[in-house]
Short mmCIF file of C-alpha atoms and ligand atoms in Angstrom, two decimals:
data_model
loop_
_atom_site.label_atom_id
_atom_site.label_comp_id
_atom_site.label_asym_id
_atom_site.label_seq_id
_atom_site.Cartn_x
_atom_site.Cartn_y
_atom_site.Cartn_z
CA UNK J 1 144.20 29.88 -60.63
CA UNK J 2 143.37 26.03 -60.82
CA UNK J 3 140.35 24.72 -62.51
CA UNK J 4 138.29 21.05 -63.07
CA UNK J 5 136.26 19.72 -65.79
CA UNK J 6 134.08 17.28 -64.68
CA UNK J 7 131.94 15.04 -67.26
CA UNK J 8 128.94 13.56 -66.19
CA UNK J 9 128.30 10.02 -64.45
CA UNK J 10 126.15 7.02 -64.23
CA UNK J 11 126.06 6.80 -60.75
CA UNK J 12 127.17 7.16 -57.65
CA UNK J 13 127.83 4.22 -55.51
CA UNK J 14 130.08 2.97 -52.49
CA UNK J 15 131.03 3.35 -48.81
CA UNK J 16 133.02 6.70 -47.75
CA UNK J 17 134.59 7.91 -44.38
CA UNK J 18 134.34 12.09 -44.54
CA UNK J 19 136.99 14.20 -42.73
CA UNK J 20 136.25 15.47 -39.29
CA UNK J 21 133.60 18.63 -38.63
CA UNK J 22 135.48 22.13 -39.06
CA UNK J 23 133.50 24.06 -36.75
CA UNK J 24 134.11 20.70 -33.67
CA UNK J 25 137.96 20.78 -34.56
CA UNK J 26 138.27 24.76 -34.32
CA UNK J 27 136.93 24.35 -30.72
CA UNK J 28 138.85 21.36 -29.75
CA UNK J 29 141.95 23.47 -30.74
CA UNK J 30 140.56 26.65 -28.40
CA UNK J 31 139.18 25.03 -25.37
CA UNK J 32 142.07 22.53 -25.66
CA UNK J 33 144.80 25.86 -25.87
CA UNK J 34 143.18 27.42 -22.58
CA UNK J 35 142.22 24.08 -20.21
CA UNK J 36 144.65 22.43 -17.80
CA UNK J 37 146.55 19.49 -18.98
CA UNK J 38 146.96 17.42 -22.60
CA UNK J 39 144.00 17.49 -24.72
CA UNK J 40 143.80 15.01 -27.20
CA UNK J 41 142.25 15.27 -30.74
CA UNK J 42 141.45 12.33 -33.11
CA UNK J 43 139.63 12.88 -36.32
CA UNK J 44 140.74 16.39 -36.43
CA UNK J 45 140.27 17.91 -39.67
CA UNK J 46 143.42 19.50 -41.73
CA UNK J 47 141.87 21.76 -43.74
CA UNK J 48 143.25 25.23 -43.78
CA UNK J 49 140.78 26.78 -41.75
CA UNK J 50 141.47 24.60 -38.97
CA UNK J 51 145.46 25.07 -39.50
CA UNK J 52 144.83 29.02 -39.41
CA UNK J 53 143.21 28.47 -35.85
CA UNK J 54 146.29 25.82 -35.27
CA UNK J 55 148.82 28.51 -36.16
CA UNK J 56 147.00 31.11 -33.86
CA UNK J 57 147.79 29.41 -31.22
CA UNK J 58 151.29 28.07 -31.53
CA UNK J 59 152.07 31.77 -31.93
CA UNK J 60 150.44 32.45 -28.39
CA UNK J 61 152.74 30.05 -27.16
CA UNK J 62 150.79 26.85 -27.43
CA UNK J 63 152.60 23.47 -27.67
CA UNK J 64 150.95 21.73 -30.35
CA UNK J 65 152.17 17.90 -31.18
CA UNK J 66 150.81 16.32 -34.10
CA UNK J 67 151.92 12.97 -35.51
CA UNK J 68 149.38 12.69 -38.09
CA UNK J 69 146.67 10.74 -36.43
CA UNK J 70 145.99 12.55 -32.94
CA UNK J 71 146.69 16.31 -32.09
CA UNK J 72 148.25 16.54 -28.27
CA UNK J 73 147.13 20.22 -27.22
CA UNK J 74 149.21 21.01 -24.30
CA UNK J 75 146.97 23.45 -22.41
CA UNK J 76 148.02 26.46 -20.73
CA UNK J 77 145.00 27.31 -18.31
CA UNK J 78 142.74 30.30 -18.61
CA UNK J 79 145.28 32.61 -18.40
CA UNK J 80 148.28 31.17 -19.64
CA UNK J 81 148.55 32.50 -23.39
CA UNK J 82 151.22 34.80 -24.46
CA UNK J 83 151.01 37.82 -26.92
CA UNK J 84 152.01 36.60 -30.51
CA UNK J 85 154.78 38.44 -31.91
CA UNK J 86 153.43 39.18 -35.08
CA UNK J 87 149.83 39.66 -36.85
CA UNK J 88 147.68 36.51 -36.32
CA UNK J 89 146.36 35.57 -39.80
CA UNK J 90 143.20 33.45 -40.00
CA UNK J 91 143.21 32.93 -43.64
CA UNK J 92 139.74 32.48 -45.30
CA UNK J 93 138.06 31.20 -41.62
CA UNK J 94 135.21 33.33 -40.11
CA UNK J 95 135.45 31.03 -37.42
CA UNK J 96 138.75 31.28 -36.38
CA UNK J 97 138.46 35.23 -36.62
CA UNK J 98 135.27 36.03 -34.84
CA UNK J 99 135.89 33.16 -32.17
CA UNK J 100 139.60 34.17 -31.16
CA UNK J 101 138.33 37.86 -31.13
CA UNK J 102 136.09 36.74 -28.18
CA UNK J 103 139.17 35.06 -26.55
CA UNK J 104 141.37 37.77 -26.86
CA UNK J 105 139.26 40.03 -25.54
CA UNK J 106 139.80 38.27 -21.96
CA UNK J 107 143.48 38.48 -22.21
CA UNK J 108 145.76 40.94 -20.90
CA UNK J 109 148.12 41.21 -23.71
CA UNK J 110 147.23 42.93 -27.29
CA UNK J 111 146.53 41.31 -30.83
CA UNK J 112 145.99 42.00 -34.15
CA UNK J 113 143.83 39.41 -36.10
CA UNK J 114 143.00 39.59 -40.08
CA UNK J 115 142.47 37.19 -42.75
CA UNK J 116 142.23 36.80 -46.78
CA UNK J 117 141.29 39.24 -48.78
CA UNK J 118 137.48 37.22 -48.55
CA UNK J 119 137.63 37.32 -44.64
CA UNK J 120 138.57 41.12 -45.03
CA UNK J 121 135.42 41.80 -46.34
CA UNK J 122 133.39 40.00 -44.19
CA UNK J 123 131.08 41.78 -40.95
CA UNK J 124 132.88 42.05 -37.96
CA UNK J 125 131.03 44.22 -35.86
CA UNK J 126 128.48 41.92 -34.90
CA UNK J 127 131.51 40.23 -32.41
CA UNK J 128 132.93 43.90 -31.97
CA UNK J 129 130.05 45.51 -30.87
CA UNK J 130 129.04 42.88 -27.96
CA UNK J 131 133.02 42.56 -27.07
CA UNK J 132 133.36 46.21 -26.79
CA UNK J 133 130.26 46.33 -24.65
CA UNK J 134 131.89 43.56 -22.33
CA UNK J 135 134.81 46.33 -21.63
CA UNK J 136 137.44 45.43 -24.36
CA UNK J 137 139.13 47.89 -26.38
CA UNK J 138 138.46 47.01 -30.30
CA UNK J 139 139.51 48.95 -33.61
CA UNK J 140 138.77 48.03 -36.95
CA UNK J 141 138.55 49.40 -40.31
CA UNK J 142 135.17 50.65 -41.60
CA UNK J 143 134.68 52.22 -37.96
CA UNK J 144 135.63 48.36 -36.47
CA UNK J 145 133.41 46.24 -38.98
CA UNK J 146 136.87 44.94 -41.10
CA UNK J 147 139.61 43.19 -40.19
CA UNK J 148 142.37 43.88 -39.11
CA UNK J 149 141.01 43.96 -35.90
CA UNK J 150 143.29 45.15 -33.04
CA UNK J 151 142.17 43.89 -29.90
CA UNK J 152 143.72 44.91 -26.20
CA UNK J 153 141.70 42.76 -23.75
CA UNK J 154 141.50 42.40 -20.25
CA UNK J 155 139.05 41.94 -17.12
CA UNK J 156 135.61 42.10 -18.96
CA UNK J 157 131.91 42.47 -17.59
CA UNK J 158 129.41 39.94 -18.04
CA UNK J 159 126.77 41.16 -20.28
CA UNK J 160 123.25 40.04 -21.21
CA UNK J 161 123.24 40.08 -25.13
CA UNK J 162 120.34 39.34 -27.55
CA UNK J 163 121.63 38.82 -30.91
CA UNK J 164 120.18 40.18 -34.20
CA UNK J 165 121.13 36.98 -35.97
CA UNK J 166 121.55 33.17 -35.03
CA UNK J 167 125.00 32.78 -35.21
CA UNK J 168 127.23 30.43 -33.83
CA UNK J 169 130.03 32.31 -34.34
CA UNK J 170 128.83 35.43 -32.52
CA UNK J 171 127.31 33.19 -29.72
CA UNK J 172 130.74 31.37 -28.84
CA UNK J 173 132.52 34.40 -29.59
CA UNK J 174 130.65 36.01 -26.36
CA UNK J 175 131.19 32.80 -24.77
CA UNK J 176 134.80 32.68 -24.74
CA UNK J 177 134.87 35.75 -23.77
CA UNK J 178 132.25 35.04 -20.91
CA UNK J 179 134.71 32.49 -19.19
CA UNK J 180 136.97 35.75 -18.63
CA UNK J 181 134.11 37.96 -17.42
CA UNK J 182 133.31 38.69 -13.63
CA UNK J 183 129.71 37.37 -13.47
CA UNK J 184 127.36 35.02 -15.65
CA UNK J 185 127.32 35.96 -19.48
CA UNK J 186 124.17 35.30 -21.63
CA UNK J 187 123.51 35.25 -25.29
CA UNK J 188 120.13 34.88 -26.77
CA UNK J 189 119.57 34.46 -30.62
CA UNK J 190 116.47 34.12 -32.85
CA UNK J 191 116.36 30.62 -33.33
CA UNK J 192 118.99 28.24 -32.03
CA UNK J 193 122.33 27.81 -34.07
CA UNK J 194 124.59 25.26 -33.79
CA UNK J 195 125.23 24.34 -30.06
CA UNK J 196 128.52 22.61 -30.43
CA UNK J 197 130.45 25.37 -27.98
CA UNK J 198 127.85 24.46 -25.37
CA UNK J 199 128.50 20.99 -25.63
CA UNK J 200 132.14 21.06 -25.70
CA UNK J 201 132.26 23.82 -22.81
CA UNK J 202 130.40 21.54 -20.93
CA UNK J 203 132.57 18.58 -21.68
CA UNK J 204 135.96 20.78 -20.40
CA UNK J 205 134.07 21.44 -17.31
CA UNK J 206 132.69 24.92 -17.88
CA UNK J 207 129.47 26.35 -15.84
CA UNK J 208 127.13 26.31 -19.24
CA UNK J 209 123.39 26.74 -18.99
CA UNK J 210 121.43 26.39 -21.91
CA UNK J 211 117.57 27.38 -22.82
CA UNK J 212 115.33 27.29 -26.22
CA UNK J 213 117.52 30.00 -27.99
CA UNK J 214 120.72 30.80 -25.72
CA UNK J 215 123.22 29.75 -23.28
CA UNK J 216 124.31 31.31 -20.29
CA UNK J 217 128.33 30.98 -19.09
CA UNK J 218 129.72 31.57 -15.67
CA UNK J 219 133.29 33.49 -15.52
CA UNK J 220 136.54 32.40 -13.92
CA UNK J 221 135.37 28.84 -14.25
CA UNK J 222 139.19 26.63 -15.28
CA UNK J 223 138.80 24.57 -17.70
CA UNK J 224 140.21 20.71 -17.96
CA UNK J 225 141.92 18.67 -21.02
CA UNK J 226 139.30 15.98 -22.81
CA UNK J 227 140.17 13.32 -24.99
CA UNK J 228 137.84 14.37 -28.07
CA UNK J 229 136.74 12.55 -30.93
CA UNK J 230 135.72 15.08 -33.95
CA UNK J 231 133.03 12.71 -35.91
CA UNK J 232 132.74 13.40 -39.75
CA UNK J 233 131.24 17.08 -41.13
CA UNK J 234 127.99 16.94 -42.04
CA UNK J 235 128.48 19.94 -44.05
CA UNK J 236 131.24 17.86 -46.31
CA UNK J 237 128.90 14.79 -45.80
CA UNK J 238 125.90 17.11 -47.47
CA UNK J 239 127.81 17.50 -51.16
CA UNK J 240 127.78 13.49 -51.37
CA UNK J 241 124.09 13.22 -49.90
CA UNK J 242 122.93 15.68 -53.06
CA UNK J 243 125.43 13.48 -55.04
CA UNK J 244 123.42 10.51 -54.65
CA UNK J 245 119.98 11.80 -54.42
CA UNK J 246 120.39 13.44 -58.01
CA UNK J 247 122.23 10.75 -59.97
CA UNK J 248 120.40 8.06 -60.91
CA UNK J 249 121.31 4.09 -59.88
CA UNK J 250 122.77 5.43 -56.89
CA UNK J 251 123.54 4.01 -53.28
CA UNK J 252 126.01 5.62 -50.96
CA UNK J 253 126.52 5.12 -47.29
CA UNK J 254 128.62 7.72 -45.23
CA UNK J 255 130.15 6.83 -42.12
CA UNK J 256 130.67 8.40 -38.99
CA UNK J 257 129.08 11.82 -39.82
CA UNK J 258 127.83 14.24 -37.04
CA UNK J 259 124.29 14.54 -36.90
CA UNK J 260 123.75 17.37 -33.67
CA UNK J 261 120.12 18.15 -34.50
CA UNK J 262 121.50 22.18 -35.17
CA UNK J 263 123.29 20.86 -37.76
CA UNK J 264 120.88 18.21 -39.41
CA UNK J 265 118.56 20.60 -41.17
CA UNK J 266 120.10 20.03 -44.66
CA UNK J 267 118.54 15.60 -44.00
CA UNK J 268 115.22 17.48 -42.81
CA UNK J 269 115.11 19.71 -46.04
CA UNK J 270 116.31 16.57 -48.16
CA UNK J 271 114.14 14.36 -46.91
CA UNK J 272 110.95 16.61 -47.45
CA UNK J 273 111.72 17.33 -51.00
CA UNK J 274 111.63 13.52 -51.21
CA UNK J 275 115.08 12.18 -50.92
CA UNK J 276 115.71 8.21 -49.79
CA UNK J 277 118.15 9.13 -46.35
CA UNK J 278 118.57 6.87 -43.93
CA UNK J 279 120.27 7.43 -40.33
CA UNK J 280 122.02 4.00 -38.93
CA UNK J 281 123.49 3.13 -35.81
CA UNK J 282 122.81 6.46 -34.11
CA UNK J 283 125.35 6.86 -31.65
CA UNK J 284 127.42 9.59 -29.33
CA UNK J 285 130.70 10.46 -29.38
CA UNK J 286 132.45 13.29 -27.45
CA UNK J 287 129.45 14.53 -26.53
CA UNK J 288 127.93 14.74 -30.00
CA UNK J 289 125.35 12.53 -32.14
CA UNK J 290 127.06 10.59 -34.46
CA UNK J 291 125.19 8.28 -37.47
CA UNK J 292 126.07 6.65 -40.56
CA UNK J 293 123.69 8.00 -43.61
CA UNK J 294 122.40 5.89 -46.40
CA UNK J 295 121.22 7.72 -49.82
CA UNK J 296 119.71 6.36 -52.75
CA UNK J 297 118.69 8.27 -55.54
CA UNK J 298 115.45 9.65 -55.70
CA UNK J 299 112.88 11.86 -57.36
CA UNK J 300 113.18 15.29 -55.73
CA UNK J 301 110.18 17.85 -55.76
CA UNK J 302 110.54 21.52 -54.85
CA UNK J 303 109.49 22.79 -51.04
CA UNK J 304 109.33 25.67 -49.25
CA UNK J 305 112.27 26.31 -47.14
CA UNK J 306 112.26 29.17 -44.32
CA UNK J 307 112.39 29.82 -40.62
CA UNK J 308 113.86 27.47 -37.92
CA UNK J 309 115.35 25.29 -40.62
CA UNK J 310 117.33 27.66 -42.02
CA UNK J 311 120.27 28.26 -39.93
CA UNK J 312 120.32 24.72 -38.70
CA UNK J 313 121.36 23.88 -42.59
CA UNK J 314 123.07 27.24 -43.36
CA UNK J 315 126.41 25.66 -44.96
CA UNK J 316 124.19 23.65 -46.82
CA UNK J 317 122.14 26.02 -49.50
CA UNK J 318 124.82 25.62 -52.14
CA UNK J 319 124.22 22.14 -52.21
CA UNK J 320 120.54 22.30 -51.67
CA UNK J 321 120.56 24.66 -54.62
CA UNK J 322 121.80 21.92 -56.60
CA UNK J 323 118.92 19.66 -55.62
CA UNK J 324 116.34 21.98 -56.22
CA UNK J 325 118.16 22.90 -59.59
CA UNK J 326 117.21 19.14 -59.96
CA UNK J 327 113.93 18.56 -58.39
CA UNK J 328 110.46 18.77 -60.11
CA UNK J 329 108.91 22.39 -59.48
CA UNK J 330 109.53 25.47 -57.71
CA UNK J 331 111.98 25.38 -54.42
CA UNK J 332 111.79 28.76 -52.49
CA UNK J 333 114.11 29.48 -49.77
CA UNK J 334 113.45 32.68 -47.81
CA UNK J 335 114.70 34.16 -44.33
CA UNK J 336 118.40 33.11 -45.45
CA UNK J 337 119.45 36.80 -45.67
CA UNK J 338 122.92 35.30 -43.84
CA UNK J 339 123.68 33.69 -47.17
CA UNK J 340 124.87 37.10 -48.62
CA UNK J 341 127.65 37.29 -46.00
CA UNK J 342 129.20 34.18 -46.08
CA UNK J 343 132.75 33.49 -47.89
CA UNK J 344 130.41 34.89 -50.83
CA UNK J 345 127.43 36.34 -51.58
CA UNK J 346 126.05 32.81 -51.92
CA UNK J 347 122.92 33.74 -53.57
CA UNK J 348 124.20 35.86 -55.68
CA UNK J 349 127.06 33.22 -56.97
CA UNK J 350 124.74 29.99 -56.87
CA UNK J 351 121.60 31.96 -58.75
CA UNK J 352 124.35 33.24 -61.49
CA UNK J 353 125.95 29.70 -61.67
CA UNK J 354 123.20 27.76 -61.74
CA UNK J 355 121.67 30.24 -64.62
CA UNK J 356 124.50 29.50 -66.64
CA UNK J 357 123.46 25.98 -66.71
CA UNK J 358 120.27 26.56 -68.06
CA UNK J 359 117.96 26.89 -64.34
CA UNK J 360 115.69 29.79 -63.71
CA UNK J 361 116.71 31.36 -60.55
CA UNK J 362 115.54 34.66 -59.13
CA UNK J 363 116.96 36.46 -56.19
CA UNK J 364 115.64 38.20 -53.64
CA UNK J 365 117.07 39.84 -50.47
CA UNK J 366 116.90 37.15 -48.23
CA UNK J 367 116.76 34.04 -50.88
CA UNK J 368 115.84 32.86 -54.16
CA UNK J 369 113.49 31.11 -56.12
CA UNK J 370 114.11 27.84 -58.07
CA UNK J 371 112.60 26.38 -60.89
CA UNK J 372 113.98 22.65 -61.28
CA UNK J 373 114.70 21.62 -64.79
CA UNK J 374 114.67 18.03 -66.51
CA UNK J 375 118.29 18.25 -66.96
CA UNK J 376 120.97 20.81 -66.23
CA UNK J 377 123.30 21.99 -69.63
CA UNK J 378 126.96 21.83 -69.46
CA UNK J 379 129.11 25.06 -69.21
CA UNK J 380 131.42 27.32 -66.98
CA UNK J 381 130.83 28.56 -63.78
CA UNK J 382 132.80 30.32 -60.71
CA UNK J 383 133.54 29.50 -57.51
CA UNK J 384 133.71 32.92 -56.47
CA UNK J 385 136.77 32.08 -54.11
CA UNK J 386 134.23 30.05 -52.01
CA UNK J 387 134.63 26.16 -50.95
CA UNK J 388 131.00 25.32 -51.13
CA UNK J 389 130.20 26.94 -54.07
CA UNK J 390 132.98 25.09 -55.61
CA UNK J 391 131.96 21.83 -54.29
CA UNK J 392 128.33 22.30 -54.88
CA UNK J 393 128.92 23.30 -58.70
CA UNK J 394 131.19 19.69 -58.71
CA UNK J 395 128.41 17.62 -58.30
CA UNK J 396 126.16 19.31 -60.04
CA UNK J 397 128.56 18.58 -63.09
CA UNK J 398 127.52 14.77 -62.37
CA UNK J 399 124.60 14.85 -64.14
CA UNK J 400 124.68 17.81 -66.65
CA UNK J 401 124.07 17.08 -70.43
CA UNK J 402 127.59 18.24 -70.76
CA UNK J 403 130.68 18.66 -69.15
CA UNK J 404 131.35 21.53 -66.30
CA UNK J 405 134.24 23.54 -65.54
CA UNK J 406 134.49 24.91 -62.18
CA UNK J 407 136.99 27.82 -62.07
CA UNK J 408 139.29 28.78 -58.92
CA UNK J 409 139.21 24.96 -56.89
CA UNK J 410 142.14 25.60 -54.96
CA UNK J 411 139.59 26.94 -52.16
CA UNK J 412 138.16 23.79 -51.72
CA UNK J 413 141.19 23.01 -49.13
CA UNK J 414 139.72 25.72 -46.83
CA UNK J 415 137.19 22.31 -45.53
CA UNK J 416 137.49 19.36 -47.77
CA UNK J 417 141.08 18.71 -48.97
CA UNK J 418 140.28 15.40 -50.16
CA UNK J 419 137.35 15.95 -51.97
CA UNK J 420 137.78 15.44 -55.32
CA UNK J 421 139.40 11.77 -54.91
CA UNK J 422 136.63 11.10 -53.05
CA UNK J 423 133.97 12.44 -55.76
CA UNK J 424 136.21 10.24 -58.33
CA UNK J 425 136.05 7.04 -55.89
CA UNK J 426 132.17 7.30 -55.73
CA UNK J 427 131.83 8.26 -59.24
CA UNK J 428 133.72 5.44 -60.54
CA UNK J 429 136.26 7.43 -62.72
C1 S3P F 501 130.20 28.36 -37.78
C2 S3P F 501 129.04 28.89 -37.60
C3 S3P F 501 128.60 29.57 -38.94
C4 S3P F 501 129.12 28.47 -40.28
C5 S3P F 501 130.49 28.52 -40.50
C6 S3P F 501 131.25 27.70 -39.16
C7 S3P F 501 131.08 28.12 -36.56
O1 S3P F 501 128.49 30.66 -39.01
O2 S3P F 501 128.26 29.16 -41.32
O3 S3P F 501 130.77 27.66 -41.44
O4 S3P F 501 131.87 27.12 -36.63
O5 S3P F 501 130.25 28.14 -35.65
P1 S3P F 501 127.70 31.69 -38.65
O6 S3P F 501 128.03 32.12 -37.23
O7 S3P F 501 128.33 33.38 -39.07
O8 S3P F 501 126.40 31.49 -39.17
#
């Protein structure tokens, strides 16, 4: 297990490009694979999670060429995937296993999907239950709630599903199954989660209707290959946004970041905390809003975070917790129970780690209360095998009084393999 020790820096400066968006990269392969024609993808994120998706589709007979810059996905049409000869290993990727389960529910062959020790602990019932209602046969450990999952797909019925959680993975799994269902499948969620599937389905020619907190997909409509450019991932940019905000004398320009409004909760939250963040040159790329983001160091203040902004910032809470630890006053986070079922329990992981640096954190079932400190202390913290915990604690280390050692950092490669070289570049080591 690798660890890294990071010493404090005096500023964060420069101009950087962030690697491609993880969610959009997954979806580009999935839709490209079942479209007619060759889909090209530029800016694809070559993190381990997305490589798991690529491998899964190759194992189902999809040719994917990669010249190091552009992917060419040779689509097989809606009904052209073939049975994998082995178990499909989704690694650490919740998006791979859940979206794939939806897609496999509509295939007339047998599949087994599984993942690493962390993924095998995460709840799958949230997708299994609606997919079974659509007519798929799915078995798994813990009465169908835990991977490995065995999926026998086939003809599906359209359903109207009210998801109890705001989850783009649940919504997208049902949308993918909906492509194979007889009629119109709809999903409603408590408040809107990221809508990359809705946008990309439309781009590929699917019949999709969106309403305030839901979507309807028509089954049986063939998809057409597209040329896609993936913007930089705002979830990866978030670590650098927080780094520049909390480190004195900093100014950082982050180029080409996806600013889809269902993902910009982190920007709204940090601006409410007093952060100086500007979106420059806003534009549209492959149906997604994109901008350059200019960040300057700022004195942050504690705020209350709850409600509809939570799903719009769901992956950024580890970074937001670090901002809160450096802010003046108290930050409360509520309605964020979903953080307990991410790659690790992110509420407990962040509370324990910040505690070790001298920050007072109180956990509650659906969130936490963080009292900001003037200076973070040094020490040793744990990633808990979670990429975002590792990266947020690495950012905290930039302004601690002494060095911080972050243990078990291999997981960073799941979403951001170039994180440490970029951090080194902007902090002028
Ligand atoms: C994702 C959805 C979110 C997010 C994950 C990626 C996606 O998960 O946390 O990193 O690409 O659909 P949930 O749907 O479980 O909220």
